[in-house]
PDB file of C-alpha atoms in Angstrom:
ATOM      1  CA  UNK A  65     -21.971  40.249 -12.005  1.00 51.00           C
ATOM      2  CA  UNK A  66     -22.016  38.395 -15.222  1.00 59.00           C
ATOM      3  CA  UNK A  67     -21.901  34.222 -14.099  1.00 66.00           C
ATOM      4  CA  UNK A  68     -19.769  33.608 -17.216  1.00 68.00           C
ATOM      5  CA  UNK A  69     -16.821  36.252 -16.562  1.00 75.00           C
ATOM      6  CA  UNK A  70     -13.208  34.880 -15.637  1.00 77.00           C
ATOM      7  CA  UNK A  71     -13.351  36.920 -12.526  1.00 79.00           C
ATOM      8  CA  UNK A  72     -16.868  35.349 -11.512  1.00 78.00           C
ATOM      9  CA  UNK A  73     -15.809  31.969 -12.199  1.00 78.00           C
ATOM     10  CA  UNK A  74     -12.008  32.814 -10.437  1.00 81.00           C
ATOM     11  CA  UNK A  75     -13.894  33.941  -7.268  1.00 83.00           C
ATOM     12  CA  UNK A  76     -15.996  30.273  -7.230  1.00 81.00           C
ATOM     13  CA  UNK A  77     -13.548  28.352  -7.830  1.00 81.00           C
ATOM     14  CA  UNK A  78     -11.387  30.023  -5.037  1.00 83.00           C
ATOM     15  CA  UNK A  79     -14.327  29.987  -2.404  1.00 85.00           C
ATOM     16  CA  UNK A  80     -15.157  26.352  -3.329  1.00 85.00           C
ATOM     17  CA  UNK A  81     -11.583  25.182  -4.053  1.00 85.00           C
ATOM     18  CA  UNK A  82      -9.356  27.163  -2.467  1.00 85.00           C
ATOM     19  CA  UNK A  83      -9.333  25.683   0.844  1.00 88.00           C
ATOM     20  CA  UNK A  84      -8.330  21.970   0.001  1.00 89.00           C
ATOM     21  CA  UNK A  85      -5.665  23.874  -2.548  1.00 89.00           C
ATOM     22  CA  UNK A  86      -4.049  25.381   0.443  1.00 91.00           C
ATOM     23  CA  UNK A  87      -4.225  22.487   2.649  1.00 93.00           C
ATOM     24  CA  UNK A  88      -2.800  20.130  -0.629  1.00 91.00           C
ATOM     25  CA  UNK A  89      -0.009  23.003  -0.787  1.00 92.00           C
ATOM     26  CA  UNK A  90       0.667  22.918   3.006  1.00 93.00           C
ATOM     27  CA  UNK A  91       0.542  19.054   3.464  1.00 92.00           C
ATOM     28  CA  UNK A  92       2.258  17.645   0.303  1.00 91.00           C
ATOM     29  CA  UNK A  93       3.649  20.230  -2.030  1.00 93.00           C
ATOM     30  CA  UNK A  94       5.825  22.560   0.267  1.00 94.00           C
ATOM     31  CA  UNK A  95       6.874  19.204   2.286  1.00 92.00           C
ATOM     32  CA  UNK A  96       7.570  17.528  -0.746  1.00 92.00           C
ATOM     33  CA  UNK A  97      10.130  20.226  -2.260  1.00 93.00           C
ATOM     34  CA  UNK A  98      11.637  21.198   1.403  1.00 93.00           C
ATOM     35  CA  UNK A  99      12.627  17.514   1.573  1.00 91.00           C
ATOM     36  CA  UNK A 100      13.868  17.791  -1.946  1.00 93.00           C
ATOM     37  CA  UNK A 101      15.795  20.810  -0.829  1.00 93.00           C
ATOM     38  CA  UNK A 102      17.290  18.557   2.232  1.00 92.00           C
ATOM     39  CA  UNK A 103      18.523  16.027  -0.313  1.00 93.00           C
ATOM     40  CA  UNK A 104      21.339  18.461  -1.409  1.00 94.00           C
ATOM     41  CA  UNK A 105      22.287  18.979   2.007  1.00 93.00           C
ATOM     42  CA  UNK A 106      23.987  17.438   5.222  1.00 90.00           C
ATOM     43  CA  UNK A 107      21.582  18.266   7.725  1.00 88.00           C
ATOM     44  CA  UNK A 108      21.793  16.251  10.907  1.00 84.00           C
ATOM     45  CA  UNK A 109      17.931  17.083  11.679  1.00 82.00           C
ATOM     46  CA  UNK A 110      19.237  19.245  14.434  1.00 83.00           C
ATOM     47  CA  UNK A 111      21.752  22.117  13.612  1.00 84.00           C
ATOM     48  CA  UNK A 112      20.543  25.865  12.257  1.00 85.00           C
ATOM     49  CA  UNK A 113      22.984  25.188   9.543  1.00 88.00           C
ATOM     50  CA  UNK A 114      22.076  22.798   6.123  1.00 89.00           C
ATOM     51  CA  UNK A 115      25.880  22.354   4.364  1.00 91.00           C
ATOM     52  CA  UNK A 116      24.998  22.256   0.744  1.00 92.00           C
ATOM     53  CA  UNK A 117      26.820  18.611  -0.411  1.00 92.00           C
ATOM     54  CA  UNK A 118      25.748  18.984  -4.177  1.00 91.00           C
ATOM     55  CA  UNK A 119      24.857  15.402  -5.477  1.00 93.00           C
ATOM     56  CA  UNK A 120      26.861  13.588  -2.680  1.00 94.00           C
ATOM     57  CA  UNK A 121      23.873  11.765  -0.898  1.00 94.00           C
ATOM     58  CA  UNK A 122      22.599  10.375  -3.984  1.00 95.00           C
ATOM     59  CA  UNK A 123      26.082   8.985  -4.521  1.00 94.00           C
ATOM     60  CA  UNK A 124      25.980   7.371  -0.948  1.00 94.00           C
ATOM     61  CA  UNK A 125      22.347   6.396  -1.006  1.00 94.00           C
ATOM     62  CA  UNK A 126      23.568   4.406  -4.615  1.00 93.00           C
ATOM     63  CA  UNK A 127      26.304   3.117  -2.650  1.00 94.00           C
ATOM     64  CA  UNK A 128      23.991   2.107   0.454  1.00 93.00           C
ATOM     65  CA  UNK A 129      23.849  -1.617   0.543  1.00 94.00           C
ATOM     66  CA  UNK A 130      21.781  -1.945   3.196  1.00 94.00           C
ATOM     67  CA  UNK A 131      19.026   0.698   1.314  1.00 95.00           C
ATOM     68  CA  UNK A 132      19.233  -1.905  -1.910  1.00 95.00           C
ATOM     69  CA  UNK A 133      18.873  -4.612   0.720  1.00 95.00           C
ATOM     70  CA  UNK A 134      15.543  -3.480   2.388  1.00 95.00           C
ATOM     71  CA  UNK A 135      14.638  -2.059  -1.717  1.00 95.00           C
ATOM     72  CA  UNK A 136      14.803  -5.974  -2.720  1.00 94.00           C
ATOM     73  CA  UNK A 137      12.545  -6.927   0.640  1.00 95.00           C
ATOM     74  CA  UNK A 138      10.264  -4.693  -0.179  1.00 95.00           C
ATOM     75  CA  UNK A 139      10.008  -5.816  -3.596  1.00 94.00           C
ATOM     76  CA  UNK A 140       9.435  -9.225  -2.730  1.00 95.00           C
ATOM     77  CA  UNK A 141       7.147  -8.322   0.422  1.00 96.00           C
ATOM     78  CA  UNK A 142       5.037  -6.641  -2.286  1.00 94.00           C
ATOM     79  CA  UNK A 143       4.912  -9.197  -5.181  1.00 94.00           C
ATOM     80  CA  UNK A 144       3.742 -11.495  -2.527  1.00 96.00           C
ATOM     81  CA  UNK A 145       1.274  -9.448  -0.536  1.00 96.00           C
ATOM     82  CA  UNK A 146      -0.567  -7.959  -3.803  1.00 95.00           C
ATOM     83  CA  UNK A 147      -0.906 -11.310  -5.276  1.00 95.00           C
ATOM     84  CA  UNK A 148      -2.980 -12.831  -2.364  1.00 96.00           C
ATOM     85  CA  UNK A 149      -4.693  -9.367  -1.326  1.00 96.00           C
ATOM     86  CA  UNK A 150      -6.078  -9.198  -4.897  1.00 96.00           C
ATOM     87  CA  UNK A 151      -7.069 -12.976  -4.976  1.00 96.00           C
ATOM     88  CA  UNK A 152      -8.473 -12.978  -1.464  1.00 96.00           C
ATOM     89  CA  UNK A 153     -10.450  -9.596  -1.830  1.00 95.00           C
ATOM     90  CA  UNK A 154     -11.915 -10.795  -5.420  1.00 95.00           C
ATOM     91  CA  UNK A 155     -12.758 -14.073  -3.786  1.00 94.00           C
ATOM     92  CA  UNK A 156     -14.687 -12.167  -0.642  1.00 94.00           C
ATOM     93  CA  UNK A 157     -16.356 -10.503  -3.037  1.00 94.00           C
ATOM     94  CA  UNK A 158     -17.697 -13.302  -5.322  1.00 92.00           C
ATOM     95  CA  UNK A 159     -18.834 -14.689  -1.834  1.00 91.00           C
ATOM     96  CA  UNK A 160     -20.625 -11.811  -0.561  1.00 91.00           C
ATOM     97  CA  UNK A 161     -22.085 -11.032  -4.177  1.00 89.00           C
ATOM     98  CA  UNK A 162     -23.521 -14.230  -4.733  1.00 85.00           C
ATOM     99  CA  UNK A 163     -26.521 -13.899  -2.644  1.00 82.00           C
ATOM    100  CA  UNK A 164     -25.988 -16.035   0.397  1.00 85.00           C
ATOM    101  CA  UNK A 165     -27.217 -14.946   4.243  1.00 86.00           C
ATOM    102  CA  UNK A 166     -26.158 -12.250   6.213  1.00 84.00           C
ATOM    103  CA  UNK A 167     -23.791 -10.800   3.109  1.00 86.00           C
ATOM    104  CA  UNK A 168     -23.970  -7.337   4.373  1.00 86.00           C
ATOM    105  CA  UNK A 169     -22.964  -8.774   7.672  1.00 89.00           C
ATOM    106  CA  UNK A 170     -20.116 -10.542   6.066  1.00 89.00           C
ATOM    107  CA  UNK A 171     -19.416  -7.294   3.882  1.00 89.00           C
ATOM    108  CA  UNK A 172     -18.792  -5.321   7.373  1.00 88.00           C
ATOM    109  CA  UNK A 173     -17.048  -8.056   8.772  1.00 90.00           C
ATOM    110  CA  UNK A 174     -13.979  -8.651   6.599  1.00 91.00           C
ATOM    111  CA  UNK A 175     -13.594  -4.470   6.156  1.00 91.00           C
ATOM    112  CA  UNK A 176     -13.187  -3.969   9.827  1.00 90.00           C
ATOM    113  CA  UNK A 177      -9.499  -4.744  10.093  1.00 89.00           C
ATOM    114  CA  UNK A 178      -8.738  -2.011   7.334  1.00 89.00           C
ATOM    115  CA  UNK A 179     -10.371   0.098  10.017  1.00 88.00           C
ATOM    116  CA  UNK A 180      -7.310  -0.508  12.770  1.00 86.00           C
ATOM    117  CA  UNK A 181      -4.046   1.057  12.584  1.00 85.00           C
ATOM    118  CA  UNK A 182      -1.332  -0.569  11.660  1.00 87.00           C
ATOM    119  CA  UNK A 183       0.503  -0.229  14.645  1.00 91.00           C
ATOM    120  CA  UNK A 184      -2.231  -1.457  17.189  1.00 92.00           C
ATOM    121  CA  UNK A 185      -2.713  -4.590  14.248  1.00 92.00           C
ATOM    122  CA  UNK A 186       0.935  -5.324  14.337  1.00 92.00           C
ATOM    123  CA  UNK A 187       1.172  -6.106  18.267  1.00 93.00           C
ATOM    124  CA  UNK A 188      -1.761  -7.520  18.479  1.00 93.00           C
ATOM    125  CA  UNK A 189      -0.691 -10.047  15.753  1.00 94.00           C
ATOM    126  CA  UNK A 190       2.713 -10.193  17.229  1.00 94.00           C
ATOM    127  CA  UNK A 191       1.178 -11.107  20.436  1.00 93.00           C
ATOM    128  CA  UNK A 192      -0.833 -14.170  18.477  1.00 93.00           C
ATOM    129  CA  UNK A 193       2.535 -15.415  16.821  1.00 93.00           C
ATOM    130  CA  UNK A 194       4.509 -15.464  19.921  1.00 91.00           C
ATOM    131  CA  UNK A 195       1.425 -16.251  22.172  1.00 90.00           C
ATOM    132  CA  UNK A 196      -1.367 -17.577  20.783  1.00 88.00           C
ATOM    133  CA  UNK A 197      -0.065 -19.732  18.205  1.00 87.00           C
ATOM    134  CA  UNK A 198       3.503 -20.876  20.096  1.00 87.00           C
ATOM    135  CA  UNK A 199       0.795 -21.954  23.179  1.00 87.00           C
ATOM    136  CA  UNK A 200      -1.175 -23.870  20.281  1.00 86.00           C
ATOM    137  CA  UNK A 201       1.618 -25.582  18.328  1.00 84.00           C
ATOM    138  CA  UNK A 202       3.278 -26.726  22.024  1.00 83.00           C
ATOM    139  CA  UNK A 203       0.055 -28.321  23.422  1.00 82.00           C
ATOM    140  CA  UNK A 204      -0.332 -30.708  20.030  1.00 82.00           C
ATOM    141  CA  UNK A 205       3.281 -31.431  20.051  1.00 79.00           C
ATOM    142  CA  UNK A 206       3.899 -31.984  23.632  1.00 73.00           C
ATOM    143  CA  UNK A 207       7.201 -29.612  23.543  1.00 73.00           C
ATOM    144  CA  UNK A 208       8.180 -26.332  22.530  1.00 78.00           C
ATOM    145  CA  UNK A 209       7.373 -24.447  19.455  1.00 81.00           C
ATOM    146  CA  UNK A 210       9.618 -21.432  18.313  1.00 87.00           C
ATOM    147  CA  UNK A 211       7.716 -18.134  17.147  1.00 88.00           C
ATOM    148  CA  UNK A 212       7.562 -17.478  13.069  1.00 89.00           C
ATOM    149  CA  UNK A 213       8.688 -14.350  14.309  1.00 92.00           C
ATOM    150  CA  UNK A 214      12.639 -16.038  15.218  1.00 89.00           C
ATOM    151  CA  UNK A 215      13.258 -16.232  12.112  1.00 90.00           C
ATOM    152  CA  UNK A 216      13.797 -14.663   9.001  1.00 88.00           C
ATOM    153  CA  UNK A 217      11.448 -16.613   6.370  1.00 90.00           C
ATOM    154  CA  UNK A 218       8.973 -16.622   9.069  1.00 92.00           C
ATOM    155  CA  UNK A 219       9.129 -12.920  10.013  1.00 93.00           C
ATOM    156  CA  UNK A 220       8.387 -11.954   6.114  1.00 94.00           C
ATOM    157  CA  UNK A 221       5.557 -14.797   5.961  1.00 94.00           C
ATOM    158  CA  UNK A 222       4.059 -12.883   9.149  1.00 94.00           C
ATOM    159  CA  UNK A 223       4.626  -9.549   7.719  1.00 95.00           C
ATOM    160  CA  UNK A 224       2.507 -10.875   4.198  1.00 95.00           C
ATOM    161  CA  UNK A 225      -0.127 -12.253   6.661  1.00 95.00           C
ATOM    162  CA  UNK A 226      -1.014  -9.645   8.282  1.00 95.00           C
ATOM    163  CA  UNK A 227      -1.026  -7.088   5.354  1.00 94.00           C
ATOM    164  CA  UNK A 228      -3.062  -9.442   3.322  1.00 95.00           C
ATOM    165  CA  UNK A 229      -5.254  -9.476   6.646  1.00 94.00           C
ATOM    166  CA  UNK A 230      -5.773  -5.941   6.731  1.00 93.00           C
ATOM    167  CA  UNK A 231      -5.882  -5.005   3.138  1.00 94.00           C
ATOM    168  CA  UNK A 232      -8.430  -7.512   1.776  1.00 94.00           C
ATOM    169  CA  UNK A 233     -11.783  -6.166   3.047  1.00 92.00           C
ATOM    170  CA  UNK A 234     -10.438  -2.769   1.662  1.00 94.00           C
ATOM    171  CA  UNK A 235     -10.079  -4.243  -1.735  1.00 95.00           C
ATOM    172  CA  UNK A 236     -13.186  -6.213  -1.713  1.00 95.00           C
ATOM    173  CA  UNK A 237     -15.537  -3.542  -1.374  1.00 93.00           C
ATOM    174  CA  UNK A 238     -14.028  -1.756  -5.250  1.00 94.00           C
ATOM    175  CA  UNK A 239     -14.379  -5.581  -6.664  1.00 95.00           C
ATOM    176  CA  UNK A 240     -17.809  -5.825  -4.695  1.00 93.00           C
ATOM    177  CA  UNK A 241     -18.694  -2.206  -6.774  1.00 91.00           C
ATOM    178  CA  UNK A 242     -17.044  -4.586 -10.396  1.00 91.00           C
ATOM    179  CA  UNK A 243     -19.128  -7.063  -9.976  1.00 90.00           C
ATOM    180  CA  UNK A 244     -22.058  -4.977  -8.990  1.00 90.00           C
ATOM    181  CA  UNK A 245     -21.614  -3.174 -12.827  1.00 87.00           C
ATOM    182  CA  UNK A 246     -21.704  -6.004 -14.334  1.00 85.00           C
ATOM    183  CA  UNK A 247     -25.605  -6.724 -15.917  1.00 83.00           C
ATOM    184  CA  UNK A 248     -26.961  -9.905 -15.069  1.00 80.00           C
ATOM    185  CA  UNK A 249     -28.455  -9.774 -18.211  1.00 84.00           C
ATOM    186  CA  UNK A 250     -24.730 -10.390 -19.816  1.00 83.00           C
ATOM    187  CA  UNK A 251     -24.385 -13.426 -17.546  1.00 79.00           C
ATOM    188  CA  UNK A 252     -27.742 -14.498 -18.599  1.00 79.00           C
ATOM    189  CA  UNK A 253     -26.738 -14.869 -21.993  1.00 84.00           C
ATOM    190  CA  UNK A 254     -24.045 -16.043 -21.534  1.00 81.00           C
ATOM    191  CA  UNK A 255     -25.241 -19.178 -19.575  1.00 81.00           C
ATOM    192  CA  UNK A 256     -28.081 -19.132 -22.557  1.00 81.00           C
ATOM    193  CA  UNK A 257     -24.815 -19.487 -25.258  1.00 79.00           C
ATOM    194  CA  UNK A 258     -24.111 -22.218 -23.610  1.00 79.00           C
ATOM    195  CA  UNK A 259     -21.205 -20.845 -21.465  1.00 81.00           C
ATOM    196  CA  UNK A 260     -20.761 -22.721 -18.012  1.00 82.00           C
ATOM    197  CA  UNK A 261     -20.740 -20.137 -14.891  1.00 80.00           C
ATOM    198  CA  UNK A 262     -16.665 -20.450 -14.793  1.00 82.00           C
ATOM    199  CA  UNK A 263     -16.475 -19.813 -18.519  1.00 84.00           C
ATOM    200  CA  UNK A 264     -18.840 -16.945 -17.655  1.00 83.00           C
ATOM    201  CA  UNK A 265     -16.928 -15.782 -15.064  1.00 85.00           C
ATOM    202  CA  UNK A 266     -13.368 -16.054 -17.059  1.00 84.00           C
ATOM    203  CA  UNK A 267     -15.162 -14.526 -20.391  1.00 84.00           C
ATOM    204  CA  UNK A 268     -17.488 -11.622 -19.476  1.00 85.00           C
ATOM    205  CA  UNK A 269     -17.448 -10.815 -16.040  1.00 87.00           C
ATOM    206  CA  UNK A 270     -13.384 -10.643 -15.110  1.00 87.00           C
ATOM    207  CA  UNK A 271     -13.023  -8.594 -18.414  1.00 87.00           C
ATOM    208  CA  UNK A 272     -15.488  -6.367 -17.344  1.00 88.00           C
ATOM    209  CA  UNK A 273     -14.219  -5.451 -13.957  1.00 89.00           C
ATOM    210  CA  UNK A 274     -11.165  -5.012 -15.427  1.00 88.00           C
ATOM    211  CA  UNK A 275     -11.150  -1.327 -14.302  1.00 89.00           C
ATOM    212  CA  UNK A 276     -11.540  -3.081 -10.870  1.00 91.00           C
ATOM    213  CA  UNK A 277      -8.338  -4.868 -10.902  1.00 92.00           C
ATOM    214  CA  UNK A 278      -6.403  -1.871 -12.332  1.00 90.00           C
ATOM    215  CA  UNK A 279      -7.762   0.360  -9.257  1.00 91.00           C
ATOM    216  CA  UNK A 280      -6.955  -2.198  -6.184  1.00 93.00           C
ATOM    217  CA  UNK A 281      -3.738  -3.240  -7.893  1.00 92.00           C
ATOM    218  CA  UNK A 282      -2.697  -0.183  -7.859  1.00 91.00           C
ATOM    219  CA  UNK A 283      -3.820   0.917  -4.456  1.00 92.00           C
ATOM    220  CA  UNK A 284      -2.038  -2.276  -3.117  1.00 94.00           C
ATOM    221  CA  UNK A 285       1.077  -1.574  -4.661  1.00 92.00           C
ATOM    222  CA  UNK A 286       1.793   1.563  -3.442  1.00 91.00           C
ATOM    223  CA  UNK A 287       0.499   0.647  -0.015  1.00 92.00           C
ATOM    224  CA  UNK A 288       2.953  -2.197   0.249  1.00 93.00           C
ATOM    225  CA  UNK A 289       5.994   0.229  -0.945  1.00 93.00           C
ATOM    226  CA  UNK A 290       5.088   2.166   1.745  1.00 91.00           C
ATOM    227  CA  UNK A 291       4.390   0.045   4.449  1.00 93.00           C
ATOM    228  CA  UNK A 292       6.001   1.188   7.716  1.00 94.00           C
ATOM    229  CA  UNK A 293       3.701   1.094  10.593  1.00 93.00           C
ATOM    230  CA  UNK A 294       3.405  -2.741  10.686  1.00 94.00           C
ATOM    231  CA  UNK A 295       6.887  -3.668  10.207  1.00 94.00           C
ATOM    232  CA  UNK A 296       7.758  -1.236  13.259  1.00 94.00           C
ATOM    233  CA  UNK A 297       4.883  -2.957  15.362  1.00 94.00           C
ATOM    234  CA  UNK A 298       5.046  -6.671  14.397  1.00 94.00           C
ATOM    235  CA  UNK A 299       8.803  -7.195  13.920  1.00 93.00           C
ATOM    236  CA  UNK A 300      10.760  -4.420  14.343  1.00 92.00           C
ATOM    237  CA  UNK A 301      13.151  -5.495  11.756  1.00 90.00           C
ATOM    238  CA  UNK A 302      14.293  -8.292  13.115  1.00 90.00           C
ATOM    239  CA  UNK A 303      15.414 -11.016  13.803  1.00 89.00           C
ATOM    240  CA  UNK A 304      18.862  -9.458  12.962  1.00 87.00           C
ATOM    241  CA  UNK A 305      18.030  -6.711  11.138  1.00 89.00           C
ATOM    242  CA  UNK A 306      16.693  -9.238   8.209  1.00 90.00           C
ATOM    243  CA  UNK A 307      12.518  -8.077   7.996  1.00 92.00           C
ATOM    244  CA  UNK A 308      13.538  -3.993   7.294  1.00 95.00           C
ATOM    245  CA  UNK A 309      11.873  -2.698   4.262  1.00 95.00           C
ATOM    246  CA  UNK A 310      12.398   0.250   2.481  1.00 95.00           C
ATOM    247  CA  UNK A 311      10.129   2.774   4.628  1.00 95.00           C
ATOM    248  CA  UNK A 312      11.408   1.747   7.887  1.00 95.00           C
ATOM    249  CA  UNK A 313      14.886   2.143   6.585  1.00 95.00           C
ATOM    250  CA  UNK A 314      14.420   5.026   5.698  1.00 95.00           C
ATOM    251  CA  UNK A 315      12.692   6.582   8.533  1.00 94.00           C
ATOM    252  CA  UNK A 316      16.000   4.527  10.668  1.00 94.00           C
ATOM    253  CA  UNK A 317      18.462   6.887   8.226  1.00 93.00           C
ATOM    254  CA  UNK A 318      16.289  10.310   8.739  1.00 90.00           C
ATOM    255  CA  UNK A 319      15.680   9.899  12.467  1.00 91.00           C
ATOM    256  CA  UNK A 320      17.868   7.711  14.063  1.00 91.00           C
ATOM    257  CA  UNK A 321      21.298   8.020  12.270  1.00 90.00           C
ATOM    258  CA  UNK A 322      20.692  11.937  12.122  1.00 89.00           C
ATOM    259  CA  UNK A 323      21.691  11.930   8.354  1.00 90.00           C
ATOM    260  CA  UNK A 324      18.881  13.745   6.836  1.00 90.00           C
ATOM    261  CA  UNK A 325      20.012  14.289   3.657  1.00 92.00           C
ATOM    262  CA  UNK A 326      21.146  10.530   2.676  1.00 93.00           C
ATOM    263  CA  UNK A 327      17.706   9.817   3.939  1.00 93.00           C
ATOM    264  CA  UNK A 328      15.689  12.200   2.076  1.00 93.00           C
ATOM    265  CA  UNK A 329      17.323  10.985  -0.902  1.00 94.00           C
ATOM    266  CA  UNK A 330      16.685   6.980  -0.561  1.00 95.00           C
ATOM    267  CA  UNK A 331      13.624   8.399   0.393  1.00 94.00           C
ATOM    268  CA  UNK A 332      13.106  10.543  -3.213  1.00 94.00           C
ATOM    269  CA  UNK A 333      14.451   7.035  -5.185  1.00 94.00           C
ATOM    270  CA  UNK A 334      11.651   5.263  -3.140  1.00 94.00           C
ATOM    271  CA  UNK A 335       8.935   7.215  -4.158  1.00 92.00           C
ATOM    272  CA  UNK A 336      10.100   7.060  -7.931  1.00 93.00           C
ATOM    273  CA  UNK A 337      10.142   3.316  -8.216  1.00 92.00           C
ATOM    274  CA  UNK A 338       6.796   3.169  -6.502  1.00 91.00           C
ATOM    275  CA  UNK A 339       5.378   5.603  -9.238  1.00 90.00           C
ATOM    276  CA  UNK A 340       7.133   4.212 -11.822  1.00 92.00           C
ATOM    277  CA  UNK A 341       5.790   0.156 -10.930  1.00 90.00           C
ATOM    278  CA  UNK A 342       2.038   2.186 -10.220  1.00 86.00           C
ATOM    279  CA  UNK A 343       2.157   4.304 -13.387  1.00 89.00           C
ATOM    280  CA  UNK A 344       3.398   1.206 -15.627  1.00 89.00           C
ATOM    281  CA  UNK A 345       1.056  -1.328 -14.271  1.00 87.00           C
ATOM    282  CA  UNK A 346      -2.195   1.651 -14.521  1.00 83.00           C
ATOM    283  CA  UNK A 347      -0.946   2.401 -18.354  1.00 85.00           C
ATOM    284  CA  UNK A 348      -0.860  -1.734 -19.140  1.00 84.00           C
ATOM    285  CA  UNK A 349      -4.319  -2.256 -17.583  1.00 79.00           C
ATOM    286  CA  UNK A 350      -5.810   0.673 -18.981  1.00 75.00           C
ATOM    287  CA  UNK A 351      -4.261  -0.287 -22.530  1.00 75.00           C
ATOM    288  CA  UNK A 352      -5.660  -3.399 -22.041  1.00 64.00           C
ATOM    289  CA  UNK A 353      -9.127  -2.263 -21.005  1.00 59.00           C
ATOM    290  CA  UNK A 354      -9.554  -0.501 -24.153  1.00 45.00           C
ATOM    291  CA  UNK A 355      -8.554  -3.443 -26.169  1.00 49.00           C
ATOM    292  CA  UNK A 356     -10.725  -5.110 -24.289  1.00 47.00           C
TER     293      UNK A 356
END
């Protein structure tokens, strides 16, 4: 058989590819238009029978205050937690870059808690809120100190923590690979020009890992939409309902409240202002990196 025939090339390209195509099919595709289907009904999650309601759970996911509550606690959960995952992931990885001791010690060291689920991170952090840190705070005060998990400033702060915690060492291994790219012989002249090593660092190296901060921007972004399995674990929503985001109250509309449909459709609005915030901010940097 000739190697440059469509059939030839069909029949490696299905032996090859064919496999992950069905599984991408099975996992996301058909999931992702049978929940799209479920938004036009009023499925309960239980009954044989889907109602067809038209457009009406779009109109009451619109008119869902609490949904546009845990949508603007999500958005400033996220602001938050990509700003200091990005700046403490680009600072690990000047650190373990720069040539000291042990840096492929450290380099295993801060990924590890991106290895733990998020649900076995969030009680053991829960447990060193209202432990740990309430035993701590009492012993230097002489008296007792209330978790940061009572309240409702303090719940978010925790929540931040501990994705900032776990997302970090992820992030610093892509901006370990930026600085990595970047030849020392640019640096060199650089210092040579007369450029000090923060002028260095501001002028040629941050411009050219630029592809770097597009990639774990990104990645943090939509994580942080997303996030579920920590705010279940650490706080639950509370106190009083005030530390939902989006995901969880989502997932509380779905499966807990029975109404499928209303859910599947905050659910759908979600996902499109996550990809509209990840597809803007990937077209700006990658505008800018070819400016650049």
């Amino acid at each position: 058989m000739e190697r440059n025939t469509m059939s030839y090339k069909s029949k490696q390209f299905l032996m090859f590819a064919g496999p992950a195509l069905i599984l991408f099919c099975m996992v996301i595709i058909i999931p992702f238009l049978y929940g799209l289907y479920l938004t036009f009904t009023s499925w309960d999650g239980v009954a044989a029978e889907k109602p067809f309601v038209g457009f009406a759970n779009y109109v009451s996911a619109f008119k869902d205050a609490y949904f546009w509550a845990s949508m603007g606690r999500t958005i400033f959960y996220s602001a938050f937690a990509v700003v200091f995952v990005n700046a403490v992931a680009f600072a690990l990885a000047y650190l373990v870059t720069s040539g000291i001791k042990g840096q492929n010690f450290f380099r295993a060291g801060f990924f590890i808690p991106n290895l733990i689920g998020g649900i076995v991170l969030g009680y053991v952090w829960k447990f060193v809120f209202n432990r740990a840190f309430v035993a701590i705070g009492a012993a230097f005060t002489d008296g007792t100190v209330p978790s940061l998990l009572s309240s409702t400033g303090g719940a978010m702060f925790c929540l931040i923590l501990v994705s900032v915690w776990q997302y970090a060492g992820y992030m610093m291994l892509i901006y370990v690979a930026g600085f990595m790219g970047v030849s020392d012989s640019l640096k060199e002249a650089a210092m040579i020009d007369g450029c000090t090593p923060s002028q260095a660092m501001r002028n040629v190296t941050i411009p050219l890992m630029r592809t770097s901060f597009v990639t774990c921007i990104f990645l943090s972004i939509t994580r942080c939409f997303v996030v579920y399995d920590v705010n279940l674990s650490l706080t639950n929503g509370e106190p009083f309902m005030s530390s939902i985001l989006a995901a969880m109250h989502v997932y509380n509309k779905a499966f807990i409240y029975k109404d499928f449909g209303t859910g599947q459709a905050e659910a759908l609005i979600l996902f499109v202002v996550c990809a509209i915030i990840g597809i803007a901010q990937v077209y700006i940097g990658k505008k800018g990196e070819v400016e650049a």
